[in-house]
XYZ file of C-alpha atoms in Angstrom:
340
model
C -10.258 85.032 16.355
C -8.578 82.713 13.855
C -5.392 82.700 15.933
C -7.384 81.748 19.037
C -9.107 78.872 17.224
C -5.779 77.583 15.921
C -4.319 77.768 19.425
C -7.256 75.842 20.895
C -6.979 73.221 18.156
C -3.272 72.842 18.780
C -3.826 72.415 22.521
C -6.538 69.829 21.851
C -4.292 67.840 19.531
C -1.427 68.084 22.014
C -3.668 66.833 24.823
C -4.803 63.868 22.722
C -1.250 63.057 21.709
C -0.097 63.170 25.335
C -2.921 60.862 26.379
C -2.051 58.417 23.619
C 1.685 58.665 24.348
C 1.152 57.671 27.973
C -0.373 54.409 26.737
C 2.170 53.554 24.057
C 2.616 50.102 25.607
C -1.095 49.419 25.153
C -1.076 50.861 21.648
C 1.921 48.749 20.620
C 0.339 45.589 22.011
C -2.988 46.173 20.230
C -1.248 46.955 16.963
C 0.977 43.874 17.071
C -2.004 41.606 17.905
C -4.576 43.313 15.699
C -5.334 40.293 13.520
C -5.938 37.997 16.496
C -8.160 40.520 18.272
C -10.532 40.878 15.339
C -8.654 43.193 12.924
C -11.432 45.816 12.891
C -12.222 46.977 16.422
C -12.764 49.930 18.728
C -10.990 50.356 22.049
C -11.906 52.850 24.772
C -10.367 53.450 28.190
C -12.141 55.791 30.610
C -10.979 57.256 33.922
C -13.315 57.682 36.865
C -13.178 61.475 36.550
C -15.130 61.127 33.278
C -12.137 61.411 30.985
C -11.348 59.286 27.952
C -7.633 58.602 28.300
C -7.205 56.257 25.350
C -8.989 55.423 22.089
C -8.072 53.210 19.191
C -10.000 52.680 15.967
C -8.456 50.234 13.510
C -10.932 50.806 10.657
C -12.245 54.295 9.720
C -15.519 52.679 8.634
C -16.042 51.059 12.020
C -16.442 54.137 14.177
C -17.162 54.111 17.893
C -20.840 54.873 17.232
C -21.358 51.872 14.917
C -23.402 48.961 16.261
C -21.991 45.424 16.589
C -23.078 42.188 18.340
C -22.124 41.950 22.016
C -23.387 38.379 22.677
C -22.880 37.359 26.335
C -22.060 40.929 27.380
C -25.829 41.380 27.069
C -26.166 39.700 30.472
C -24.721 42.669 32.337
C -27.362 44.904 30.738
C -30.138 42.477 31.669
C -28.949 42.341 35.281
C -28.898 46.161 35.425
C -32.448 46.344 34.040
C -33.610 43.954 36.763
C -32.005 46.258 39.343
C -33.932 49.228 37.916
C -37.124 47.320 38.734
C -35.717 46.581 42.197
C -35.083 50.302 42.726
C -38.702 50.989 41.769
C -39.906 48.472 44.351
C -41.550 46.290 41.710
C -39.445 43.170 42.316
C -36.895 41.826 44.782
C -33.925 39.635 43.916
C -35.162 37.113 46.455
C -38.672 36.914 44.995
C -39.570 33.394 43.863
C -39.995 33.340 40.095
C -43.285 31.449 40.543
C -44.808 34.689 41.876
C -44.677 36.034 38.314
C -44.613 32.900 36.154
C -47.111 30.421 37.688
C -45.953 27.673 35.320
C -43.007 27.035 37.662
C -45.424 26.019 40.401
C -46.845 23.223 38.255
C -43.431 21.567 38.219
C -42.538 22.175 41.893
C -39.916 24.815 41.141
C -41.133 27.215 43.824
C -37.705 28.015 45.268
C -35.978 29.510 42.233
C -35.452 33.245 42.745
C -34.443 36.145 40.543
C -31.057 36.088 42.278
C -30.550 32.506 41.096
C -31.540 33.557 37.579
C -28.954 36.349 37.359
C -26.161 34.116 38.652
C -26.746 30.923 36.577
C -27.658 28.940 39.686
C -31.293 27.988 39.008
C -30.403 24.297 39.043
C -32.531 23.677 35.939
C -31.044 21.137 33.540
C -29.555 23.104 30.642
C -27.425 22.961 27.555
C -24.154 24.843 27.639
C -24.280 28.353 26.181
C -21.872 27.839 23.251
C -21.020 29.739 20.098
C -22.274 26.942 17.861
C -25.801 27.387 19.232
C -26.059 31.147 18.833
C -27.590 30.929 15.383
C -29.989 28.057 16.008
C -33.558 28.942 15.076
C -35.835 28.803 18.104
C -38.996 26.715 18.042
C -40.687 29.248 20.336
C -42.394 32.386 19.103
C -41.869 34.501 22.219
C -40.120 34.628 25.590
C -43.258 33.584 27.453
C -43.481 30.226 25.684
C -39.764 29.598 25.905
C -39.638 30.286 29.648
C -42.711 28.110 30.243
C -40.787 25.289 28.571
C -37.910 25.865 31.023
C -40.338 25.321 33.888
C -40.982 21.796 32.611
C -37.290 20.848 32.465
C -35.682 18.530 34.998
C -33.861 19.878 38.011
C -30.161 18.946 37.970
C -29.349 20.549 41.341
C -31.073 22.486 44.092
C -31.246 26.234 43.353
C -28.183 28.108 44.550
C -25.995 24.990 44.802
C -24.345 24.712 41.378
C -23.206 27.171 38.718
C -24.098 26.186 35.151
C -23.596 28.801 32.442
C -26.600 28.839 30.083
C -29.308 31.134 28.744
C -32.013 29.798 31.076
C -31.668 32.063 34.113
C -31.379 35.358 32.247
C -34.320 34.434 30.005
C -36.468 33.711 33.057
C -35.465 37.076 34.528
C -36.359 38.770 31.238
C -39.778 37.141 31.258
C -40.412 38.257 34.847
C -39.737 41.834 33.748
C -42.189 41.422 30.873
C -44.894 40.328 33.302
C -44.198 43.173 35.728
C -43.539 45.841 33.091
C -46.368 44.727 30.762
C -44.133 45.119 27.693
C -41.718 42.997 25.702
C -38.238 42.664 27.122
C -36.568 44.567 24.288
C -39.040 47.451 24.673
C -38.393 47.661 28.411
C -34.645 47.661 27.843
C -34.909 50.543 25.365
C -37.399 52.614 27.348
C -35.722 52.295 30.729
C -31.993 51.530 30.552
C -30.952 52.589 27.056
C -32.772 55.934 27.140
C -31.448 56.726 30.610
C -27.889 56.164 29.376
C -28.239 57.789 25.923
C -27.550 54.389 24.331
C -29.270 55.292 21.063
C -27.554 52.632 18.974
C -28.201 49.726 21.316
C -30.911 47.116 20.768
C -32.036 43.609 21.617
C -33.326 41.632 18.663
C -33.448 38.168 17.112
C -32.838 38.149 13.377
C -33.575 34.429 13.276
C -37.099 34.983 14.569
C -38.490 33.762 17.859
C -37.945 35.151 21.365
C -35.480 37.851 22.315
C -32.536 36.353 24.183
C -31.622 38.400 27.309
C -28.343 36.439 27.544
C -26.870 36.995 24.083
C -29.335 39.050 22.019
C -27.832 42.507 22.450
C -26.131 44.830 19.992
C -24.362 48.023 20.938
C -21.642 50.466 19.964
C -18.416 51.284 21.793
C -19.765 54.718 22.745
C -23.039 53.294 24.039
C -21.614 50.435 26.050
C -19.023 52.729 27.581
C -21.903 54.876 28.864
C -23.148 51.800 30.699
C -19.712 51.007 32.143
C -19.208 54.606 33.262
C -22.569 54.531 35.058
C -21.458 51.465 37.024
C -18.042 52.986 37.731
C -19.742 56.096 39.121
C -21.975 54.082 41.481
C -25.065 54.323 39.316
C -24.774 57.955 38.265
C -24.637 59.094 34.628
C -24.408 62.732 33.529
C -25.635 63.933 36.879
C -28.605 61.546 37.053
C -28.856 58.528 39.354
C -29.795 55.760 36.903
C -29.238 52.958 39.421
C -29.122 53.440 43.167
C -25.775 52.956 44.887
C -27.380 50.021 46.705
C -28.230 48.350 43.403
C -24.708 48.789 42.066
C -23.401 47.317 45.327
C -25.736 44.364 44.768
C -24.384 43.854 41.241
C -20.826 43.515 42.544
C -21.656 40.885 45.177
C -20.090 37.516 44.406
C -22.887 34.987 44.004
C -20.886 31.807 43.418
C -18.559 31.699 46.435
C -17.733 28.055 47.149
C -20.382 26.676 44.789
C -19.595 23.805 42.474
C -18.788 25.381 39.095
C -20.447 22.682 36.997
C -19.989 24.399 33.630
C -18.403 27.676 32.612
C -16.911 28.906 29.316
C -13.174 29.203 28.779
C -13.317 32.985 29.219
C -14.666 32.569 32.761
C -12.395 29.805 34.013
C -10.736 30.611 37.308
C -13.215 33.380 38.104
C -16.299 33.726 40.254
C -19.560 35.241 39.086
C -21.614 38.172 40.342
C -24.866 39.128 38.570
C -24.385 39.311 34.798
C -20.585 39.594 34.976
C -17.454 37.685 36.004
C -15.318 38.570 39.019
C -11.765 39.404 38.011
C -10.647 40.645 41.444
C -12.341 40.740 44.849
C -11.936 42.382 48.243
C -12.072 39.223 50.372
C -15.451 40.207 51.799
C -17.630 38.779 49.058
C -17.516 41.804 46.752
C -15.889 42.245 43.353
C -13.417 45.103 42.953
C -13.035 44.387 39.239
C -15.753 42.951 36.997
C -15.378 41.690 33.455
C -17.947 40.821 30.809
C -16.376 38.800 27.974
C -18.545 37.634 25.098
C -18.337 34.724 22.712
C -17.952 37.269 19.873
C -14.644 38.633 21.199
C -16.092 41.720 22.931
C -14.514 42.389 26.317
C -15.414 45.042 28.866
C -14.064 45.775 32.337
C -15.048 47.989 35.254
C -12.256 48.249 37.807
C -13.645 49.950 40.912
C -10.390 49.767 42.863
C -8.236 51.451 40.209
C -11.013 53.667 38.863
C -11.300 52.864 35.175
C -13.573 51.277 32.563
C -12.290 49.554 29.436
C -13.764 47.902 26.373
C -12.673 46.329 23.116
C -15.488 45.847 20.604
C -14.732 43.967 17.359
C -16.773 44.631 14.241
C -17.429 40.945 13.591
C -17.351 37.719 15.528
C -13.910 36.473 16.539
C -14.127 32.719 16.064
C -11.300 31.831 18.436
C -11.645 34.359 21.220
C -8.068 35.299 22.255
C -8.698 35.094 26.000
C -5.032 35.221 26.956
C -4.496 38.381 24.885
C -7.398 40.148 26.590
C -5.958 39.284 29.984
C -2.588 40.644 28.875
C -4.315 43.887 27.884
C -5.710 44.235 31.395
C -2.259 43.551 32.853
C -0.877 46.353 30.671
C -3.603 48.794 31.718
C -3.564 48.177 35.492
C -0.142 49.722 36.282
C -1.264 52.998 34.688
C -3.853 53.371 37.469
C -1.864 52.181 40.477
C-alpha cells in the first residue's frame, strides 16, 4: 500500500514537473519581470480539456484561493450576470433602460439600451474611469440614487455612436438587474453567478461606503476567477452544468464597437475593440472575438482564447501603480505558440 502511494506521488510530481518544464519560457519571463508585475502574484493557465498546465505562486502567503481586488475585470462578471437574466427571459440586451428606470424618460433618454450599457456606448457625458478616482467617496448612498443622477446628465453623443470608457453604463445595467431581481446587485451576483461557479471567495463591495460599483467593485481569487474563465471557454458550461447558454456566450464575444469613434479608452485597451465587459484581442473578421482580454487598473489580467483553447490569468496581491501593459502582452505572445 505504501509503495503504491509513493508511486502515485512520484507520478504526480513528475506530471507537474513536465507541465512546468514545457512552459520554461513563460516561467523565466515571469521570474525576470516579477517586480514589475507586482512581486506577489498568482498565475494560472488552463487548457480547454479542463487541465491546469501551468501555475506560478510568487508568495506562499498569497495562495490561489486568497482574495484580491480585480477592479475593471469586474465588468466581465457584470456582463455575464446580465446574460443570465437574458437566458431567464427577464431582460433583453435591446430593452430600453427606461423600461426599468423611469427616471431616464424624464430626461429624454429613451433610446439607451442594455447593450449600450455593457459596451460603454450610452452617449451620456462621463468622467474617465481612472485609477485616481477609484477611492473617491461617493455622495450617493445606493446604486438607485447614483443611476438616477446619471439620467440627469447631458448627452455627449447619440447612443451607440461613440465609445467612452467610464463606470456609467455598467452601473446602469447593475441597477436594471436590481429592479428586475428585487435584490441588491452584490446579492444577485453572489446568489446567481458566484454560486453557480463555486466562486466562494468572490464579492462585490464598497469599503468607502455608498453604492456598489459594477465596473470596478469586485474582489476575487485566482481559483475563483479561473472558474469564470473556464465557463466562458467551455461555451457556458461549468462542471457539467450549463451556467450560461451557448447563445449568451456567443453574444458576449460579439464586437460592439466596430467602426465607432473611440472617444476615450484606457492605455490597456488602446488598439483594441470592445465586446461586452471585455476587450477584443483578436477577431475572426465576422464581428466576433476569438480572443478576449480583461485588464484591470490594478494590474490583474485575464484572457480567454477561444481559437487556441486556453484561459490565462495573472492576479497580483496588491495594486500595481504603473500597470506593465507591454509585459502582459509579451506574456500572451509567449503563451500563444504553445497552443498553435
